[in-house]
């Protein structure tokens, strides 16, 4: 079987899917609109085909030219599909990548939606809304990482959606027998430092908790990079909290388990979340979670069983949740054990990949549905 994966070469999600599928014996070719940031794919023997759609858009600039650029890209993609004798076309991300794939009219066409392509992109203009509807209607199979996102997609299409959770390697993300350092109460955040992920709320909730519970000797670790990084560092410095709040920058996925194991609690205060893989990673490492009531977190975090769900933007509620977990080590232990159990049952990466592989097998056997 020869698969053309149409997705962003820079994304860790693309890398994980490409490697997992390739490891199952499928010949994978990656078609990307962004240059790879490293030699990851070449090290796996995965050929990468690059088309600089965005360079063309920057040079032309007008809305009409930007629209036309997708047709130019799809023409190039159509040639690649023919030259490489592709069996299955699978695009990840429904806007740019999904649209150029849909415009090829190639079949069978599998489309995975990621989140902002469904939640944000269609609301930006009528043209965006039309393109999303067109792309979803063009796909033979629609895939979503969560039930909540699949439900949201019903605004744009009546087609059924296959749920393919973006789980974790439960052998890599695993609990530790003992916390690395018990001299302080460790709170951790691991996500992009962007406004949508509520990093400033995380800091403010931590400050509330620390001010009201100085005996906790609490520390906050913020891991990730993003547009808010410098501003947040300046805020922490101006408050004299640099000894309490640490910014680690980007940490490779392979090193995240050790980081999660150092946390007593993982705190996430996103304003929008389509799945919540960071919460799953924390639970896999037997770390209780405090998270906001976004669709993705509500689906993966069991309120009162594996963590505590708080209202979006409510730093007071988050600080109270941190105090509850700090004050009750036995509750943390119960949440930790149940979180690990839930991940093993529902979010094991190998089992999640099997869902996609079974779909590919169905298509290969000629049992795929005509759209």
Coordinates of C-alpha atoms in Angstrom, one line a residue:
X1 CA 0.0 0.0 0.0
X2 CA 1.3 3.5 -0.9
X3 CA 0.0 6.4 1.1
X4 CA 0.3 10.1 0.4
X5 CA 0.2 11.9 3.6
X6 CA -0.7 15.6 3.1
X7 CA 0.3 17.5 6.3
X8 CA 2.6 20.0 7.9
X9 CA 6.1 18.5 8.1
X10 CA 7.0 20.7 11.1
X11 CA 4.2 19.3 13.3
X12 CA 4.9 16.7 16.0
X13 CA 1.5 15.2 15.2
X14 CA 2.5 14.7 11.5
X15 CA 5.8 13.1 12.6
X16 CA 4.0 10.7 14.9
X17 CA 1.4 9.7 12.4
X18 CA 4.0 9.3 9.6
X19 CA 6.3 7.1 11.7
X20 CA 3.5 5.0 13.2
X21 CA 2.0 4.2 9.8
X22 CA 5.4 3.6 8.2
X23 CA 6.3 1.2 11.0
X24 CA 3.2 -0.8 10.1
X25 CA 4.6 -1.5 6.7
X26 CA 2.8 1.2 4.7
X27 CA 4.9 3.1 2.2
X28 CA 4.5 6.7 3.2
X29 CA 5.2 9.8 1.1
X30 CA 4.7 13.2 2.8
X31 CA 3.4 16.1 0.8
X32 CA 3.9 19.4 2.7
X33 CA 3.3 23.1 2.3
X34 CA 6.0 23.8 4.9
X35 CA 9.7 22.9 4.8
X36 CA 10.7 20.2 7.3
X37 CA 12.5 21.8 10.2
X38 CA 14.9 18.8 10.6
X39 CA 15.9 15.5 9.0
X40 CA 13.3 13.4 10.9
X41 CA 11.6 12.1 7.8
X42 CA 14.7 11.3 5.8
X43 CA 16.0 9.3 8.9
X44 CA 12.9 7.2 8.6
X45 CA 13.2 6.7 4.8
X46 CA 10.1 8.8 4.2
X47 CA 10.3 10.9 1.0
X48 CA 9.1 14.5 1.4
X49 CA 7.6 16.5 -1.4
X50 CA 7.4 20.3 -0.8
X51 CA 5.2 22.9 -2.5
X52 CA 5.7 26.4 -1.3
X53 CA 2.0 27.5 -1.5
X54 CA 2.6 30.4 1.0
X55 CA 5.5 31.9 -0.9
X56 CA 3.2 32.2 -3.9
X57 CA 0.6 33.9 -1.7
X58 CA 3.1 36.3 -0.3
X59 CA 4.3 37.3 -3.7
X60 CA 0.8 37.9 -5.1
X61 CA -1.1 39.0 -2.0
X62 CA -4.6 39.7 -3.3
X63 CA -7.5 37.5 -2.0
X64 CA -8.1 36.3 -5.6
X65 CA -4.5 35.2 -6.0
X66 CA -4.5 33.4 -2.7
X67 CA -7.6 31.5 -3.8
X68 CA -6.0 30.7 -7.2
X69 CA -2.9 29.4 -5.4
X70 CA -4.8 26.5 -4.0
X71 CA -5.6 25.4 -7.6
X72 CA -2.0 25.7 -8.6
X73 CA -1.0 23.6 -5.6
X74 CA -3.7 21.0 -6.3
X75 CA -2.5 20.7 -9.9
X76 CA 1.0 19.9 -8.6
X77 CA -0.5 17.5 -6.0
X78 CA -2.5 15.7 -8.7
X79 CA 0.7 15.1 -10.7
X80 CA 2.4 13.7 -7.6
X81 CA -0.6 11.3 -7.0
X82 CA -0.2 10.0 -10.5
X83 CA 3.6 9.8 -10.6
X84 CA 3.9 8.0 -7.3
X85 CA 0.9 5.7 -8.1
X86 CA -0.7 6.5 -4.8
X87 CA -3.4 4.2 -3.3
X88 CA -4.8 6.4 -0.6
X89 CA -4.7 10.2 -0.1
X90 CA -4.9 11.2 3.6
X91 CA -4.9 14.9 4.4
X92 CA -4.5 16.3 7.9
X93 CA -6.0 19.7 8.7
X94 CA -9.2 20.7 6.8
X95 CA -8.3 24.2 5.7
X96 CA -5.1 24.6 3.6
X97 CA -4.0 21.0 3.4
X98 CA -7.5 19.5 3.2
X99 CA -8.6 22.0 0.5
X100 CA -5.7 21.3 -1.9
X101 CA -6.3 17.6 -1.4
X102 CA -10.0 18.0 -2.1
X103 CA -9.4 20.0 -5.3
X104 CA -7.5 17.0 -6.8
X105 CA -10.7 15.0 -6.9
X106 CA -8.6 12.0 -6.0
X107 CA -10.3 9.0 -4.4
X108 CA -10.2 7.5 -1.9
X109 CA -9.7 10.6 0.1
X110 CA -9.3 10.5 3.9
X111 CA -9.4 13.7 5.9
X112 CA -8.4 14.3 9.5
X113 CA -9.5 17.5 11.3
X114 CA -7.4 18.9 14.1
X115 CA -9.2 21.7 15.8
X116 CA -8.7 25.3 14.8
X117 CA -9.4 24.3 11.2
X118 CA -13.0 23.5 12.3
X119 CA -13.5 25.8 15.4
X120 CA -11.9 29.0 14.1
X121 CA -11.2 29.0 10.4
X122 CA -14.8 28.8 9.1
X123 CA -15.8 31.8 11.3
X124 CA -13.2 34.1 9.7
X125 CA -15.1 34.7 6.4
X126 CA -17.8 33.3 4.1
X127 CA -15.1 32.1 1.7
X128 CA -13.5 30.1 4.6
X129 CA -16.9 28.6 5.5
X130 CA -17.6 27.6 2.0
X131 CA -14.1 26.0 1.6
X132 CA -14.5 24.0 4.8
X133 CA -17.9 22.7 3.7
X134 CA -16.5 21.8 0.3
X135 CA -13.5 20.0 1.7
X136 CA -15.6 18.0 4.2
X137 CA -18.1 17.0 1.6
X138 CA -15.3 15.9 -0.8
X139 CA -13.8 13.5 1.7
X140 CA -14.7 9.8 1.6
X141 CA -13.8 9.4 5.2
X142 CA -13.7 12.0 8.0
X143 CA -11.6 11.5 11.1
X144 CA -11.6 13.4 14.4
X145 CA -9.5 13.1 17.5
X146 CA -12.5 13.6 19.8
X147 CA -16.3 13.0 20.0
X148 CA -16.9 16.7 20.9
X149 CA -15.1 17.9 17.7
X150 CA -17.0 15.3 15.6
X151 CA -20.3 16.7 17.0
X152 CA -19.2 20.2 16.1
X153 CA -18.5 19.1 12.6
X154 CA -22.2 18.4 12.1
X155 CA -22.6 22.2 11.5
X156 CA -20.8 21.7 8.2
X157 CA -21.6 18.2 7.1
X158 CA -24.0 15.3 7.7
X159 CA -21.3 12.7 7.1
X160 CA -20.3 10.2 9.8
X161 CA -17.0 10.8 11.5
X162 CA -14.5 8.1 12.7
X163 CA -13.0 8.9 16.1
X164 CA -9.2 8.4 16.1
X165 CA -7.9 9.7 19.5
X166 CA -4.4 11.2 19.5
X167 CA -3.2 9.0 22.3
X168 CA 0.2 8.5 23.9
X169 CA 2.9 5.8 24.0
X170 CA 1.9 4.3 27.4
X171 CA 5.4 2.7 27.7
X172 CA 7.1 6.0 27.3
X173 CA 4.6 8.1 29.2
X174 CA 4.5 6.0 32.4
X175 CA 4.4 6.6 36.2
X176 CA 7.4 6.9 38.4
X177 CA 7.5 5.1 41.7
X178 CA 8.6 8.2 43.6
X179 CA 8.5 11.9 42.8
X180 CA 11.9 13.3 41.9
X181 CA 11.8 16.1 44.6
X182 CA 9.4 16.2 47.5
X183 CA 10.7 19.5 49.0
X184 CA 8.1 21.6 47.2
X185 CA 4.6 21.3 45.6
X186 CA 5.2 21.2 41.9
X187 CA 2.6 22.5 39.4
X188 CA 3.2 22.1 35.7
X189 CA 2.0 23.5 32.3
X190 CA 3.0 22.0 29.0
X191 CA 1.6 23.7 25.8
X192 CA 2.2 26.4 23.3
X193 CA 2.6 29.9 25.0
X194 CA -0.3 31.4 23.0
X195 CA -3.3 33.4 24.3
X196 CA -5.8 30.6 23.4
X197 CA -4.1 28.3 25.9
X198 CA -4.6 30.6 28.8
X199 CA -0.9 30.7 30.0
X200 CA -1.5 34.0 31.8
X201 CA -4.4 32.5 33.7
X202 CA -2.1 29.6 34.7
X203 CA 0.3 32.1 36.2
X204 CA -2.4 34.1 37.9
X205 CA -4.0 31.0 39.4
X206 CA -0.6 29.9 40.7
X207 CA 0.0 33.3 42.3
X208 CA -3.4 33.1 44.1
X209 CA -2.7 29.6 45.4
X210 CA 0.9 30.4 46.5
X211 CA -0.2 33.7 48.3
X212 CA -2.9 31.8 50.2
X213 CA -0.8 28.7 50.9
X214 CA 2.8 29.9 51.4
X215 CA 3.5 26.7 53.4
X216 CA 3.2 24.7 50.2
X217 CA 6.6 26.1 48.9
X218 CA 4.9 25.8 45.4
X219 CA 6.8 26.0 42.1
X220 CA 5.3 26.5 38.6
X221 CA 7.0 25.0 35.6
X222 CA 5.9 26.4 32.2
X223 CA 7.1 24.4 29.2
X224 CA 6.7 25.4 25.6
X225 CA 7.3 28.3 23.2
X226 CA 5.0 30.8 21.6
X227 CA 4.1 34.4 20.9
X228 CA 3.4 35.2 24.6
X229 CA 6.7 33.9 25.9
X230 CA 8.7 37.2 26.3
X231 CA 5.7 39.1 27.7
X232 CA 5.0 36.4 30.3
X233 CA 8.6 36.2 31.3
X234 CA 8.7 40.0 31.8
X235 CA 5.5 39.8 33.9
X236 CA 6.9 37.1 36.2
X237 CA 10.2 39.0 36.5
X238 CA 8.3 42.3 37.4
X239 CA 6.4 40.4 40.1
X240 CA 9.6 39.1 41.6
X241 CA 8.6 35.5 41.0
X242 CA 11.4 34.2 38.9
X243 CA 12.5 32.0 41.7
X244 CA 9.0 30.4 41.8
X245 CA 8.1 30.2 38.1
X246 CA 10.4 28.6 35.7
X247 CA 10.2 28.7 31.9
X248 CA 11.9 25.7 30.3
X249 CA 11.3 26.6 26.6
X250 CA 10.6 23.7 24.2
X251 CA 11.3 20.2 25.4
X252 CA 11.4 17.2 23.0
X253 CA 8.5 14.7 23.2
X254 CA 10.9 12.0 24.3
X255 CA 11.9 14.0 27.4
X256 CA 8.4 15.1 28.5
X257 CA 7.6 12.0 30.6
X258 CA 10.4 12.8 33.0
X259 CA 9.1 16.3 33.2
X260 CA 5.5 15.2 33.9
X261 CA 6.7 12.8 36.6
X262 CA 8.2 15.8 38.5
X263 CA 4.7 17.4 38.8
X264 CA 2.3 17.0 41.6
X265 CA -0.5 18.5 39.5
X266 CA -0.7 19.5 35.8
X267 CA -2.6 22.8 35.3
X268 CA -4.3 23.7 31.9
X269 CA -6.5 26.8 31.4
X270 CA -7.2 26.8 27.7
X271 CA -9.9 28.9 26.2
X272 CA -10.3 26.3 23.4
X273 CA -9.2 22.7 23.2
X274 CA -10.2 20.2 20.6
X275 CA -8.7 17.1 22.3
X276 CA -6.2 17.8 25.2
X277 CA -3.3 15.5 24.5
X278 CA -1.1 17.2 27.1
X279 CA -3.7 16.2 29.8
X280 CA -3.6 12.6 28.5
X281 CA 0.2 12.7 28.7
X282 CA 0.0 13.9 32.3
X283 CA -2.6 11.2 33.3
X284 CA -0.4 8.6 31.6
X285 CA 2.3 9.6 34.0
X286 CA -0.1 9.3 36.9
X287 CA -0.4 13.1 37.4
X288 CA -3.7 14.6 38.5
X289 CA -5.0 17.3 36.2
X290 CA -6.8 20.6 36.8
X291 CA -8.2 21.9 33.5
X292 CA -10.8 24.2 32.1
X293 CA -14.2 23.2 30.8
X294 CA -13.4 23.1 27.1
X295 CA -14.7 20.4 24.9
X296 CA -11.4 18.6 24.6
X297 CA -10.5 18.6 28.3
X298 CA -14.1 17.6 29.3
X299 CA -13.8 14.6 27.1
X300 CA -10.4 13.3 28.4
X301 CA -10.4 14.5 32.0
X302 CA -13.0 12.8 34.3
X303 CA -14.1 15.5 36.7
X304 CA -13.7 14.2 40.2
X305 CA -12.1 11.0 39.1
X306 CA -8.8 11.8 37.3
X307 CA -8.8 15.6 37.9
X308 CA -10.8 18.7 38.5
X309 CA -12.6 20.7 35.7
X310 CA -13.0 24.4 36.4
X311 CA -14.8 27.2 34.4
X312 CA -12.9 28.7 31.5
X313 CA -11.0 31.9 32.7
X314 CA -11.8 31.3 36.4
X315 CA -8.5 31.6 38.1
X316 CA -10.2 31.6 41.5
X317 CA -11.7 28.2 40.9
X318 CA -8.3 26.9 39.6
X319 CA -6.5 28.1 42.7
X320 CA -9.1 26.4 44.9
X321 CA -8.7 23.2 43.0
X322 CA -4.9 23.4 43.5
X323 CA -5.5 23.9 47.2
X324 CA -7.8 20.9 47.4
X325 CA -5.2 18.7 45.7
X326 CA -2.4 20.1 47.8
X327 CA -4.3 19.5 51.0
X328 CA -5.3 16.0 50.2
X329 CA -2.4 13.7 49.1
X330 CA -4.7 10.7 49.1
X331 CA -7.0 12.4 46.6
X332 CA -4.0 13.1 44.4
X333 CA -3.1 9.4 44.6
X334 CA -6.6 8.3 43.7
X335 CA -6.8 10.7 40.7
X336 CA -3.3 9.5 39.6
X337 CA -4.2 5.8 39.6
X338 CA -7.6 6.4 37.8
X339 CA -5.9 8.7 35.2
X340 CA -3.4 6.1 34.3
X341 CA -6.2 3.4 34.0
X342 CA -8.3 5.6 31.7
X343 CA -5.3 6.3 29.4
X344 CA -4.5 2.6 29.2
X345 CA -8.1 1.8 28.4
X346 CA -8.9 4.6 25.9
X347 CA -5.8 6.5 24.8
X348 CA -3.0 4.0 24.1
X349 CA -1.3 5.2 21.0
X350 CA -0.9 1.7 19.4
X351 CA -4.6 1.0 19.7
X352 CA -5.4 4.4 18.3
X353 CA -3.1 3.8 15.3
X354 CA -4.9 0.4 14.8
X355 CA -8.2 2.3 14.1
X356 CA -6.6 4.1 11.2
X357 CA -4.8 1.0 9.9
X358 CA -8.1 -0.9 9.9
X359 CA -9.6 1.9 7.8
X360 CA -6.7 1.7 5.3
X361 CA -7.1 -2.1 5.2
X362 CA -10.8 -1.7 4.5
X363 CA -10.0 0.7 1.7
X364 CA -7.3 -1.6 0.3
X365 CA -9.8 -4.5 0.3
X366 CA -12.2 -2.4 -1.8
X367 CA -14.7 -2.0 0.9
X368 CA -14.7 1.8 1.1
X369 CA -17.8 3.9 0.8
X370 CA -18.5 5.9 -2.3
X371 CA -19.2 9.5 -1.3

